[in-house]
Short mmCIF file of C-alpha atoms in Angstrom, two decimals:
data_model
loop_
_atom_site.label_atom_id
_atom_site.label_comp_id
_atom_site.label_asym_id
_atom_site.label_seq_id
_atom_site.Cartn_x
_atom_site.Cartn_y
_atom_site.Cartn_z
CA MET Z 20 -6.62 -10.20 -33.24
CA GLU Z 21 -6.82 -6.05 -34.75
CA LEU Z 22 -9.83 -5.97 -32.42
CA THR Z 23 -8.50 -7.24 -29.06
CA ARG Z 24 -5.37 -4.78 -30.12
CA LEU Z 25 -7.50 -1.83 -30.73
CA THR Z 26 -9.16 -2.86 -27.09
CA LYS Z 27 -5.57 -2.74 -25.59
CA VAL Z 28 -4.63 0.58 -27.14
CA THR Z 29 -7.79 2.10 -25.76
CA THR Z 30 -7.90 1.03 -22.25
CA ALA Z 31 -3.59 1.93 -22.08
CA LEU Z 32 -4.88 5.78 -23.64
CA LYS Z 33 -7.72 5.89 -20.67
CA ALA Z 34 -5.19 4.44 -17.93
CA ASN Z 35 -2.49 7.16 -19.00
CA ALA Z 36 -5.05 10.18 -19.06
CA LEU Z 37 -6.44 9.45 -16.23
CA GLU Z 38 -2.90 8.91 -14.67
CA LEU Z 39 -2.30 12.32 -16.03
CA ALA Z 40 -5.43 13.76 -14.18
CA ILE Z 41 -4.67 11.78 -11.01
CA LEU Z 42 -0.86 13.55 -10.92
CA THR Z 43 -2.52 16.73 -11.63
CA GLY Z 44 -4.58 16.92 -9.11
CA HIS Z 45 -2.41 15.72 -6.64
CA LEU Z 46 0.19 18.04 -7.05
CA LEU Z 47 -2.55 20.62 -6.10
CA LEU Z 48 -2.95 18.73 -2.88
CA TYR Z 49 0.77 17.78 -2.42
CA PRO Z 50 1.55 21.06 0.00
CA SER Z 51 -1.42 20.60 2.27
CA GLY Z 52 0.13 16.92 3.29
CA ILE Z 53 4.34 18.12 3.91
CA VAL Z 54 2.64 18.82 7.57
CA SER Z 55 2.13 15.54 9.63
CA GLU Z 56 -1.17 15.46 10.90
CA ARG Z 57 -2.59 16.29 14.53
CA PRO Z 58 -2.85 12.66 16.48
CA ALA Z 59 -6.40 12.68 16.67
CA ALA Z 60 -8.91 11.60 19.81
CA ALA Z 61 -9.52 7.96 20.27
CA PRO Z 62 -13.02 6.29 18.95
CA ALA Z 63 -15.86 6.98 20.41
CA PRO Z 64 -17.21 3.43 22.36
CA GLY Z 65 -19.85 2.14 19.73
CA SER Z 66 -18.46 4.32 16.97
CA GLY Z 67 -17.83 1.97 14.22
CA PRO Z 68 -14.90 -0.66 14.23
CA GLY Z 69 -12.59 0.39 16.89
CA ARG Z 70 -9.29 -0.98 14.76
CA PRO Z 71 -7.75 1.98 13.81
CA VAL Z 72 -6.33 2.52 9.70
CA VAL Z 73 -2.40 3.51 9.29
CA LEU Z 74 -2.13 5.29 5.50
CA LEU Z 75 0.93 4.96 4.26
CA HIS Z 76 2.29 6.98 1.31
CA GLY Z 77 5.10 6.04 -1.02
CA PHE Z 78 8.51 7.16 -2.30
CA VAL Z 79 8.79 11.05 -2.52
CA ASP Z 80 4.74 11.45 -1.33
CA ASN Z 81 3.25 12.41 1.55
CA ARG Z 82 -0.21 11.54 3.07
CA SER Z 83 -2.82 13.54 0.43
CA VAL Z 84 -1.78 10.79 -1.74
CA PHE Z 85 -5.09 9.42 0.49
CA VAL Z 86 -8.09 11.64 0.36
CA LEU Z 87 -10.48 10.32 -1.21
CA LEU Z 88 -9.69 6.40 -0.01
CA ARG Z 89 -9.78 8.20 3.32
CA ARG Z 90 -12.93 9.63 2.94
CA SER Z 91 -14.29 6.47 1.66
CA LEU Z 92 -13.42 4.56 4.74
CA ALA Z 93 -14.62 7.29 7.14
CA ARG Z 94 -18.04 7.01 4.83
CA HIS Z 95 -17.89 3.13 5.75
CA GLY Z 96 -17.60 3.24 9.22
CA ARG Z 97 -14.14 3.64 10.27
CA HIS Z 98 -14.11 6.02 12.29
CA HIS Z 99 -9.94 6.13 13.40
CA ILE Z 100 -8.04 6.36 9.84
CA GLY Z 101 -4.50 7.98 10.65
CA SER Z 102 -1.59 9.03 8.09
CA PHE Z 103 2.29 8.46 8.93
CA ASN Z 104 4.61 11.07 7.11
CA TYR Z 105 8.25 9.70 7.13
CA SER Z 106 11.03 12.13 6.08
CA PRO Z 107 11.70 12.73 2.05
CA LEU Z 108 15.52 12.05 3.08
CA THR Z 109 14.90 8.93 4.68
CA CYS Z 110 17.72 6.90 2.87
CA ASP Z 111 16.57 3.31 4.30
CA LEU Z 112 13.69 1.66 4.27
CA ARG Z 113 14.65 -0.43 7.49
CA ALA Z 114 15.01 2.64 9.71
CA ALA Z 115 11.39 3.65 8.32
CA ALA Z 116 9.80 0.55 9.18
CA ALA Z 117 11.25 1.05 12.86
CA LEU Z 118 9.69 4.74 12.74
CA LEU Z 119 6.81 3.29 11.55
CA GLY Z 120 6.80 0.68 14.73
CA ARG Z 121 7.44 3.74 16.99
CA HIS Z 122 4.11 5.15 15.64
CA VAL Z 123 1.78 2.18 15.52
CA GLU Z 124 2.98 1.37 19.33
CA GLU Z 125 1.38 5.43 20.40
CA LEU Z 126 -1.49 4.94 18.36
CA CYS Z 127 -2.04 1.49 19.94
CA THR Z 128 -1.55 3.62 23.50
CA ARG Z 129 -3.61 6.37 22.68
CA THR Z 130 -6.73 4.75 21.41
CA GLY Z 131 -6.51 1.74 23.88
CA GLN Z 132 -6.56 -0.43 20.74
CA ARG Z 133 -4.08 -3.85 20.63
CA GLU Z 134 -4.26 -3.69 16.81
CA VAL Z 135 -4.30 -2.14 13.39
CA ASP Z 136 -4.54 -2.37 9.74
CA ILE Z 137 -2.19 -0.82 7.57
CA VAL Z 138 -2.32 0.73 3.73
CA GLY Z 139 0.17 1.09 2.35
CA HIS Z 140 0.79 2.62 -1.30
CA SER Z 141 4.22 1.62 -3.38
CA LEU Z 142 6.87 1.85 -1.66
CA GLY Z 143 4.64 2.53 1.95
CA GLY Z 144 3.64 -0.86 1.33
CA LEU Z 145 7.55 -2.52 1.16
CA ILE Z 146 8.15 -0.14 4.59
CA ALA Z 147 5.06 -2.05 6.46
CA ARG Z 148 5.74 -5.74 5.18
CA TYR Z 149 9.34 -4.57 6.76
CA TYR Z 150 7.65 -3.50 9.78
CA VAL Z 151 5.41 -6.87 9.63
CA GLN Z 152 7.67 -9.42 8.48
CA ARG Z 153 10.81 -8.55 10.00
CA GLN Z 154 10.44 -6.59 13.03
CA GLY Z 155 7.43 -8.19 15.17
CA GLY Z 156 4.98 -6.04 13.93
CA ASP Z 157 2.62 -8.74 13.03
CA ALA Z 158 2.07 -8.53 16.64
CA ARG Z 159 0.06 -5.37 16.49
CA VAL Z 160 -0.96 -5.47 12.53
CA ARG Z 161 -3.98 -7.20 11.74
CA THR Z 162 -4.53 -6.42 8.11
CA LEU Z 163 -1.85 -4.79 6.02
CA VAL Z 164 -3.38 -3.53 2.04
CA MET Z 165 -0.66 -2.96 -0.20
CA LEU Z 166 -0.74 -1.27 -3.17
CA GLY Z 167 1.06 -1.34 -6.36
CA THR Z 168 4.43 -2.60 -3.71
CA PRO Z 169 7.17 -3.80 -5.56
CA HIS Z 170 7.55 -6.95 -3.60
CA ALA Z 171 10.05 -8.56 -6.11
CA GLY Z 172 11.54 -4.99 -7.23
CA THR Z 173 11.33 -2.90 -9.87
CA THR Z 174 13.39 -1.50 -12.45
CA ALA Z 175 11.29 1.13 -13.32
CA ILE Z 176 12.74 4.81 -13.09
CA PRO Z 177 16.47 4.08 -14.03
CA TRP Z 178 17.59 6.97 -13.47
CA ALA Z 179 16.27 7.34 -9.48
CA GLY Z 180 18.69 5.05 -9.01
CA ALA Z 181 21.19 6.90 -7.15
CA HIS Z 182 18.50 7.21 -4.17
CA PRO Z 183 19.08 4.80 -1.43
CA LEU Z 184 15.92 3.92 -1.32
CA VAL Z 185 15.16 3.41 -4.77
CA ARG Z 186 18.31 0.98 -4.83
CA GLN Z 187 16.76 -1.38 -2.07
CA MET Z 188 13.50 -1.68 -4.68
CA ARG Z 189 15.59 -2.65 -7.29
CA PRO Z 190 15.67 -6.81 -7.67
CA GLY Z 191 17.73 -8.78 -5.68
CA SER Z 192 18.98 -5.44 -3.37
CA GLU Z 193 19.71 -6.49 0.61
CA VAL Z 194 16.29 -5.69 1.57
CA LEU Z 195 14.44 -7.85 -0.97
CA ARG Z 196 16.33 -10.55 0.21
CA GLU Z 197 15.92 -10.13 3.80
CA LEU Z 198 11.88 -9.89 2.63
CA ALA Z 199 12.66 -13.52 0.84
CA GLU Z 200 13.35 -15.40 4.11
CA PRO Z 201 11.52 -17.58 5.76
CA ALA Z 202 8.83 -15.35 7.99
CA PRO Z 203 7.38 -18.75 10.10
CA GLY Z 204 4.28 -17.83 12.71
CA CYS Z 205 3.85 -14.30 10.78
CA ARG Z 206 0.08 -13.48 11.99
CA THR Z 207 -0.49 -10.55 9.84
CA ARG Z 208 -2.79 -11.12 6.72
CA CYS Z 209 -1.44 -9.13 3.62
CA VAL Z 210 -3.80 -8.45 0.33
CA SER Z 211 -1.69 -7.38 -2.45
CA PHE Z 212 -3.69 -5.42 -5.53
CA TRP Z 213 -1.60 -5.20 -8.73
CA SER Z 214 -2.14 -3.73 -11.99
CA ASP Z 215 -1.82 -4.88 -15.14
CA LEU Z 216 -1.07 -1.34 -16.66
CA ASP Z 217 0.98 -0.30 -13.81
CA GLN Z 218 4.21 1.42 -15.41
CA VAL Z 219 5.88 2.00 -12.21
CA MET Z 220 6.11 -1.68 -11.75
CA VAL Z 221 8.65 -3.51 -13.88
CA PRO Z 222 7.28 -6.15 -14.30
CA VAL Z 223 4.15 -5.32 -13.29
CA GLU Z 224 3.40 -8.94 -11.55
CA THR Z 225 5.87 -7.65 -9.22
CA ALA Z 226 3.60 -6.08 -6.99
CA ARG Z 227 2.36 -9.75 -6.88
CA LEU Z 228 3.20 -11.22 -2.86
CA ASP Z 229 4.27 -14.48 -3.06
CA HIS Z 230 5.82 -16.39 0.24
CA PRO Z 231 5.19 -19.41 1.57
CA ASP Z 232 4.99 -18.14 4.91
CA LEU Z 233 2.81 -15.64 4.61
CA LEU Z 234 -1.39 -15.48 4.56
CA VAL Z 235 -1.92 -13.72 0.62
CA HIS Z 236 -3.86 -12.76 -1.08
CA ASN Z 237 -3.18 -11.22 -4.67
CA VAL Z 238 -5.73 -9.15 -6.09
CA ARG Z 239 -5.60 -8.16 -10.38
CA VAL Z 240 -7.15 -4.77 -11.35
CA SER Z 241 -6.82 -4.09 -14.54
CA GLY Z 242 -7.57 -1.35 -16.51
CA ILE Z 243 -5.76 1.64 -14.10
CA GLY Z 244 -2.19 2.44 -13.88
CA HIS Z 245 0.12 3.43 -10.77
CA LEU Z 246 -1.49 6.32 -9.18
CA ALA Z 247 -4.82 5.60 -9.81
CA LEU Z 248 -5.05 2.37 -7.17
CA PRO Z 249 -5.50 4.77 -4.52
CA VAL Z 250 -7.85 7.18 -5.81
CA HIS Z 251 -9.81 4.44 -8.00
CA PRO Z 252 -13.38 3.30 -6.55
CA THR Z 253 -13.23 0.39 -7.17
CA VAL Z 254 -10.18 -0.14 -5.32
CA ALA Z 255 -11.21 1.39 -2.44
CA ALA Z 256 -14.42 -0.81 -2.37
CA GLY Z 257 -11.46 -4.12 -2.43
CA ILE Z 258 -9.89 -2.08 0.60
CA ARG Z 259 -12.88 -1.95 2.60
CA GLN Z 260 -13.68 -5.28 1.99
CA ALA Z 261 -10.21 -6.28 2.97
CA LEU Z 262 -10.03 -4.54 6.17
CA ASP Z 263 -13.76 -5.67 7.12
CA HIS Z 264 -12.56 -9.59 6.49
CA GLU Z 265 -12.91 -10.91 10.38
CA GLU Z 266 -11.84 -14.37 10.02
CA PRO Z 267 -8.00 -14.44 10.95
CA GLY Z 268 -5.80 -17.17 9.40
CA VAL Z 269 -8.30 -17.81 6.26
CA VAL Z 270 -6.64 -16.83 3.14
CA ALA Z 271 -8.44 -16.51 0.29
CA PRO Z 272 -7.08 -17.36 -3.79
CA ASP Z 273 -6.14 -15.08 -6.29
CA ALA Z 274 -9.22 -13.02 -7.35
CA ASP Z 275 -10.20 -13.83 -11.00
CA PRO Z 276 -8.62 -11.35 -13.29
CA GLY Z 277 -11.75 -9.83 -14.10
CA ALA Z 278 -13.36 -9.38 -10.63
CA ALA Z 279 -11.33 -5.78 -10.42
CA SER Z 280 -11.53 -4.56 -13.89
CA VAL Z 281 -11.78 -1.42 -13.89
CA ALA Z 282 -11.47 -0.73 -17.68
#
């Protein structure tokens, strides 16, 4: 029992140290992501998988959080990767989801593609889920990957509750009640990564997505915190696998808890 406790403490200390290192690096990169990126040209025929990937950041963040993930996706054949920055002044998740929808429509028109994939971190995953589930986005989104997203609401950071977006991420909020409603026929494949050491998701299981009408694959990650989810190479490999999955309508069972361990 003592050995088990020591192992847990050591793992938590390593995760906290990694979170601090990632936070430090991200603060340095943050200014580079404030301005929205310019639309990229459509990929050349035969240059790889045609579906564009849209990266969607979390609360008070920007596209700079995806620097490493973007490189990983590009190295493995994804040649059209874009980020969507929603304003830090946004006060309603639904409005952000509608803006995302317009961005996706423009992207499909520009690239000639019928569908896109989306990767959302934290609040970004919830915004993308609202677009898919409540605003008809399932017609455009083939696969939605969510990283540390508060599907059932989080009670972390109580001092930030004055912000409308934070209130919408609280358990029992009107937005979360809407997302809990039936969603028959939703076509998007949902993959939700959740970590057992995510201190922003309270409780950590809130980042699991459980909805009877959605095609869901939950992936438990061990040994890393909230900020590491869009950065860690093990998670990046899982994201690539999820995006490359080409069997619509097939729902894989929950991953073995040890399979995604990065401790």
